[in-house]
Amino acid sequence: MNSLDEEAQQVLKASAGDELLCQSARVHIAIARSDRRIAQALALRARVFREVCESRVHHQSIGDDDLFDPWCIHLVAIDPVRDDVVGTYRILTPESARELGCRYAEQEFWLTRLDPLRHEIVELGRACVDPEYRGGTILMLMWSGLSRWLSGQHYTHLMGCVSVSLKDGPDAVLRLYEQLMPSHDAGESFRVWPLQRLTRVPKRVDGDAAQEVEVPALLRAYLKAGAMIMGEPCVDHELGCADFPVILPLEQLDHRFRQRFGPLAA
């Protein structure tokens, strides 16, 4: 073990009880178990979300902790040398959602058809990675850690709202939805409905209407992992985006990421 590895291990051992799940040479994936580590995760999220919305003064509070955070488990990617969080997800279990009285997705969608599975669905949200650490690997490692943490529990599905920017207008997002649904439709038994639908505009007659829309990176990663789209996206006016409701069977997550990242498990 070289000196850098020894330093990283010493930092990790001193990290106030974080639950290590998997690791790479650069980051460790863990469940945050201390107020300090959770505060780091929320600070990262606030910084990144503010940068995304920097041109909108009234969005200054976006990314700060909200009413869901105290009820969530925080999955974090830690740079052990910096002893700081460089990636985070929050996890809302069905038990916590029942105590709280709702899920985040219920602010945006009618979830009636999911009632039979409510006690088996874990909600995942607020994905965030430090710009210096982006490129896909950390996100995949976080999903691998999540799969490891969920292993052996009674949950069967992950659910989340994946944001897509409205910078190109609602028509582009609607075309993306129509483009993806034939091959990624979750089916009628998982159908949900947005509380705020995108406003449809008359179809354009030029060539743009026929062009394929590029799938944003996070949504593409979910779909490659086996996630399915449950219905039309909901408009989030505060963030200037549309949220796609997706659901992912945990058996697919477990198979894909244990196969790819299994050797990195702690």
Short mmCIF file of C-alpha atoms in Angstrom, two decimals:
data_model
loop_
_atom_site.label_atom_id
_atom_site.label_comp_id
_atom_site.label_asym_id
_atom_site.label_seq_id
_atom_site.Cartn_x
_atom_site.Cartn_y
_atom_site.Cartn_z
CA MET A 1 0.00 0.00 0.00
CA ASN A 2 1.50 3.37 -0.97
CA SER A 3 1.39 6.50 1.16
CA LEU A 4 -1.60 7.93 -0.73
CA ASP A 5 -3.62 4.76 -0.08
CA GLU A 6 -2.66 4.86 3.59
CA GLU A 7 -3.70 8.50 3.85
CA ALA A 8 -7.02 7.77 2.17
CA GLN A 9 -7.74 4.87 4.51
CA GLN A 10 -6.90 6.98 7.55
CA VAL A 11 -9.27 9.69 6.41
CA LEU A 12 -12.03 7.15 5.78
CA LYS A 13 -11.60 5.59 9.22
CA ALA A 14 -11.91 9.03 10.76
CA SER A 15 -15.09 9.89 8.87
CA ALA A 16 -17.47 9.42 11.79
CA GLY A 17 -19.05 6.12 10.86
CA ASP A 18 -19.81 6.41 7.14
CA GLU A 19 -21.03 3.04 5.84
CA LEU A 20 -18.58 2.14 3.06
CA LEU A 21 -20.23 0.32 0.14
CA CYS A 22 -17.70 0.26 -2.71
CA GLN A 23 -14.66 2.16 -3.87
CA SER A 24 -12.34 3.01 -6.73
CA ALA A 25 -8.88 4.48 -6.75
CA ARG A 26 -10.36 7.98 -6.68
CA VAL A 27 -13.57 7.84 -4.62
CA HIS A 28 -15.34 5.86 -1.93
CA ILE A 29 -19.10 5.33 -2.06
CA ALA A 30 -20.85 5.29 1.31
CA ILE A 31 -24.02 5.98 3.24
CA ALA A 32 -23.47 9.22 5.16
CA ARG A 33 -23.95 8.56 8.88
CA SER A 34 -22.79 11.84 10.40
CA ASP A 35 -24.21 15.34 10.44
CA ARG A 36 -20.90 16.63 9.03
CA ARG A 37 -20.98 14.32 6.03
CA ILE A 38 -24.65 15.06 5.30
CA ALA A 39 -23.90 18.78 5.54
CA GLN A 40 -21.13 18.31 2.97
CA ALA A 41 -23.58 16.57 0.64
CA LEU A 42 -26.16 19.33 0.97
CA ALA A 43 -23.50 22.01 0.47
CA LEU A 44 -22.34 20.32 -2.76
CA ARG A 45 -25.90 20.09 -4.00
CA ALA A 46 -26.58 23.74 -3.21
CA ARG A 47 -23.42 24.86 -4.99
CA VAL A 48 -24.03 22.80 -8.13
CA PHE A 49 -27.72 23.66 -8.39
CA ARG A 50 -26.98 27.35 -7.96
CA GLU A 51 -24.42 27.20 -10.76
CA VAL A 52 -27.04 25.62 -13.01
CA CYS A 53 -29.48 28.42 -12.19
CA GLU A 54 -26.94 31.25 -11.77
CA SER A 55 -28.77 33.48 -14.23
CA ARG A 56 -31.97 33.33 -12.20
CA VAL A 57 -31.73 35.41 -9.03
CA HIS A 58 -34.97 34.09 -7.57
CA HIS A 59 -33.54 30.55 -7.63
CA GLN A 60 -30.89 31.25 -4.99
CA SER A 61 -32.40 28.74 -2.55
CA ILE A 62 -32.54 25.87 -5.07
CA GLY A 63 -30.49 22.89 -3.90
CA ASP A 64 -30.61 23.78 -0.20
CA ASP A 65 -32.12 21.27 2.19
CA ASP A 66 -35.89 20.89 1.97
CA LEU A 67 -38.60 19.10 3.95
CA PHE A 68 -37.60 15.71 2.44
CA ASP A 69 -33.90 15.76 3.38
CA PRO A 70 -34.30 14.94 7.10
CA TRP A 71 -36.31 11.85 6.13
CA CYS A 72 -33.84 10.65 3.49
CA ILE A 73 -30.75 8.48 3.56
CA HIS A 74 -27.86 10.22 1.82
CA LEU A 75 -25.65 8.21 -0.51
CA VAL A 76 -22.33 9.98 -1.05
CA ALA A 77 -19.19 9.75 -3.16
CA ILE A 78 -16.22 10.79 -1.03
CA ASP A 79 -12.80 11.89 -2.16
CA PRO A 80 -10.86 10.33 0.75
CA VAL A 81 -7.84 12.60 0.27
CA ARG A 82 -9.93 15.78 0.37
CA ASP A 83 -12.24 14.21 2.97
CA ASP A 84 -15.16 15.83 1.16
CA VAL A 85 -18.29 14.79 -0.71
CA VAL A 86 -18.01 15.02 -4.51
CA GLY A 87 -21.26 13.25 -5.44
CA THR A 88 -24.57 12.58 -3.76
CA TYR A 89 -28.02 11.03 -4.08
CA ARG A 90 -30.83 11.02 -1.57
CA ILE A 91 -32.89 7.91 -0.89
CA LEU A 92 -36.43 7.96 0.48
CA THR A 93 -37.57 4.53 1.66
CA PRO A 94 -41.29 3.66 1.61
CA GLU A 95 -41.24 3.51 5.41
CA SER A 96 -39.93 7.07 5.66
CA ALA A 97 -42.35 8.23 2.96
CA ARG A 98 -45.22 6.79 4.99
CA GLU A 99 -44.05 8.61 8.13
CA LEU A 100 -43.55 11.86 6.22
CA GLY A 101 -46.90 11.47 4.49
CA CYS A 102 -45.80 11.72 0.86
CA ARG A 103 -43.09 11.16 -1.71
CA TYR A 104 -41.30 13.88 -3.65
CA ALA A 105 -42.87 12.59 -6.89
CA GLU A 106 -46.34 13.20 -5.48
CA GLN A 107 -45.69 16.92 -5.77
CA GLU A 108 -45.57 16.43 -9.54
CA PHE A 109 -47.54 13.31 -10.47
CA TRP A 110 -50.67 11.32 -9.71
CA LEU A 111 -49.25 7.98 -8.51
CA THR A 112 -52.50 6.08 -7.96
CA ARG A 113 -51.53 3.07 -10.07
CA LEU A 114 -48.42 2.54 -7.96
CA ASP A 115 -50.48 1.98 -4.79
CA PRO A 116 -50.11 -1.84 -4.84
CA LEU A 117 -46.31 -1.45 -4.81
CA ARG A 118 -45.92 1.56 -2.51
CA HIS A 119 -44.33 -0.50 0.27
CA GLU A 120 -41.73 -1.88 -2.19
CA ILE A 121 -40.67 1.29 -4.05
CA VAL A 122 -37.63 3.33 -3.02
CA GLU A 123 -37.50 6.90 -4.31
CA LEU A 124 -34.17 8.20 -5.57
CA GLY A 125 -33.52 11.87 -6.24
CA ARG A 126 -31.36 14.99 -6.24
CA ALA A 127 -28.49 13.41 -8.18
CA CYS A 128 -25.46 15.67 -8.03
CA VAL A 129 -21.77 15.30 -8.97
CA ASP A 130 -19.02 17.89 -8.57
CA PRO A 131 -18.11 19.23 -12.06
CA GLU A 132 -14.47 18.21 -11.55
CA TYR A 133 -15.50 14.56 -11.11
CA ARG A 134 -18.01 14.15 -13.92
CA GLY A 135 -17.75 11.69 -16.77
CA GLY A 136 -20.09 8.88 -15.74
CA THR A 137 -17.89 6.68 -13.57
CA ILE A 138 -18.88 8.21 -10.22
CA LEU A 139 -22.58 7.99 -11.08
CA MET A 140 -22.17 4.33 -12.00
CA LEU A 141 -20.26 3.69 -8.77
CA MET A 142 -23.02 5.36 -6.77
CA TRP A 143 -25.56 3.07 -8.41
CA SER A 144 -23.35 0.09 -7.64
CA GLY A 145 -23.16 1.17 -4.01
CA LEU A 146 -26.91 1.65 -3.96
CA SER A 147 -27.41 -1.86 -5.32
CA ARG A 148 -25.14 -3.24 -2.60
CA TRP A 149 -26.97 -1.32 0.13
CA LEU A 150 -30.38 -2.52 -1.09
CA SER A 151 -29.28 -6.15 -1.46
CA GLY A 152 -31.33 -8.48 0.73
CA GLN A 153 -34.01 -5.90 1.54
CA HIS A 154 -37.65 -6.32 0.56
CA TYR A 155 -37.75 -3.42 -1.93
CA THR A 156 -38.38 -4.29 -5.58
CA HIS A 157 -38.23 -1.00 -7.52
CA LEU A 158 -36.48 2.35 -7.68
CA MET A 159 -38.46 5.41 -8.73
CA GLY A 160 -37.28 8.90 -9.58
CA CYS A 161 -37.89 12.12 -11.46
CA VAL A 162 -35.18 12.80 -14.06
CA SER A 163 -34.93 16.45 -15.06
CA VAL A 164 -34.54 17.59 -18.67
CA SER A 165 -33.84 21.25 -19.41
CA LEU A 166 -36.47 23.35 -21.15
CA LYS A 167 -33.86 25.64 -22.71
CA ASP A 168 -34.79 24.37 -26.19
CA GLY A 169 -38.48 24.80 -25.48
CA PRO A 170 -41.31 22.41 -24.56
CA ASP A 171 -41.64 21.08 -28.09
CA ALA A 172 -38.15 19.54 -27.94
CA VAL A 173 -38.95 17.82 -24.65
CA LEU A 174 -42.24 16.50 -25.97
CA ARG A 175 -40.48 15.15 -29.05
CA LEU A 176 -37.95 13.47 -26.76
CA TYR A 177 -40.80 11.88 -24.80
CA GLU A 178 -42.48 10.63 -27.98
CA GLN A 179 -39.14 9.40 -29.31
CA LEU A 180 -38.40 7.33 -26.17
CA MET A 181 -41.79 5.90 -25.27
CA PRO A 182 -42.05 3.16 -27.94
CA SER A 183 -39.02 1.34 -26.50
CA HIS A 184 -39.05 2.52 -22.86
CA ASP A 185 -42.72 2.58 -21.87
CA ALA A 186 -43.29 1.16 -18.37
CA GLY A 187 -46.80 0.08 -19.37
CA GLU A 188 -50.28 0.89 -18.13
CA SER A 189 -49.83 -0.80 -14.74
CA PHE A 190 -47.11 1.78 -13.94
CA ARG A 191 -48.79 4.77 -15.59
CA VAL A 192 -48.60 8.12 -13.75
CA TRP A 193 -49.94 11.54 -14.78
CA PRO A 194 -48.30 14.98 -14.42
CA LEU A 195 -49.99 17.64 -12.34
CA GLN A 196 -48.52 20.28 -14.69
CA ARG A 197 -48.40 19.09 -18.28
CA LEU A 198 -46.13 20.60 -20.89
CA THR A 199 -48.04 22.99 -23.13
CA ARG A 200 -48.15 21.55 -26.61
CA VAL A 201 -47.50 23.85 -29.53
CA PRO A 202 -48.59 23.32 -33.15
CA LYS A 203 -46.30 20.93 -34.97
CA ARG A 204 -43.71 22.64 -37.07
CA VAL A 205 -43.64 22.00 -40.79
CA ASP A 206 -39.89 22.42 -41.29
CA GLY A 207 -37.28 19.71 -40.94
CA ASP A 208 -36.61 20.37 -37.22
CA ALA A 209 -39.76 18.53 -36.18
CA ALA A 210 -38.44 15.30 -37.67
CA GLN A 211 -34.97 15.52 -36.12
CA GLU A 212 -34.09 13.11 -33.35
CA VAL A 213 -33.61 14.79 -29.98
CA GLU A 214 -30.42 14.01 -28.07
CA VAL A 215 -31.11 12.16 -24.82
CA PRO A 216 -29.56 13.98 -21.81
CA ALA A 217 -26.79 12.08 -20.04
CA LEU A 218 -28.59 11.31 -16.77
CA LEU A 219 -31.76 10.11 -18.47
CA ARG A 220 -29.70 8.06 -20.91
CA ALA A 221 -27.88 6.41 -17.99
CA TYR A 222 -31.17 5.48 -16.32
CA LEU A 223 -32.54 3.98 -19.52
CA LYS A 224 -29.34 2.01 -20.18
CA ALA A 225 -29.66 0.59 -16.67
CA GLY A 226 -33.15 -0.70 -17.51
CA ALA A 227 -35.36 2.15 -16.26
CA MET A 228 -38.74 2.71 -17.92
CA ILE A 229 -40.75 5.89 -18.39
CA MET A 230 -44.09 5.91 -16.57
CA GLY A 231 -45.79 8.77 -18.40
CA GLU A 232 -45.60 12.35 -19.63
CA PRO A 233 -43.06 14.68 -18.01
CA CYS A 234 -44.15 17.33 -15.53
CA VAL A 235 -43.12 20.98 -15.81
CA ASP A 236 -40.92 22.30 -13.00
CA HIS A 237 -41.18 26.05 -13.50
CA GLU A 238 -38.88 26.79 -10.56
CA LEU A 239 -35.93 24.97 -12.12
CA GLY A 240 -36.84 25.58 -15.75
CA CYS A 241 -37.03 21.89 -16.59
CA ALA A 242 -39.38 19.01 -17.21
CA ASP A 243 -39.23 15.93 -14.98
CA PHE A 244 -39.55 12.47 -16.53
CA PRO A 245 -41.05 9.87 -14.14
CA VAL A 246 -39.00 6.67 -14.32
CA ILE A 247 -39.08 3.33 -12.55
CA LEU A 248 -36.36 0.68 -12.42
CA PRO A 249 -36.71 -2.95 -11.25
CA LEU A 250 -34.01 -3.55 -8.65
CA GLU A 251 -33.15 -6.96 -10.06
CA GLN A 252 -31.93 -5.24 -13.23
CA LEU A 253 -29.89 -2.71 -11.25
CA ASP A 254 -28.38 -5.47 -9.13
CA HIS A 255 -27.41 -7.62 -12.12
CA ARG A 256 -25.95 -4.81 -14.21
CA PHE A 257 -23.88 -3.07 -11.56
CA ARG A 258 -22.75 -6.07 -9.57
CA GLN A 259 -21.48 -7.55 -12.82
CA ARG A 260 -19.62 -4.38 -13.79
CA PHE A 261 -18.45 -3.08 -10.40
CA GLY A 262 -18.55 -6.17 -8.18
CA PRO A 263 -14.75 -6.30 -7.75
CA LEU A 264 -14.88 -2.81 -6.22
CA ALA A 265 -17.25 -3.80 -3.42
CA ALA A 266 -15.95 -3.09 0.06
#
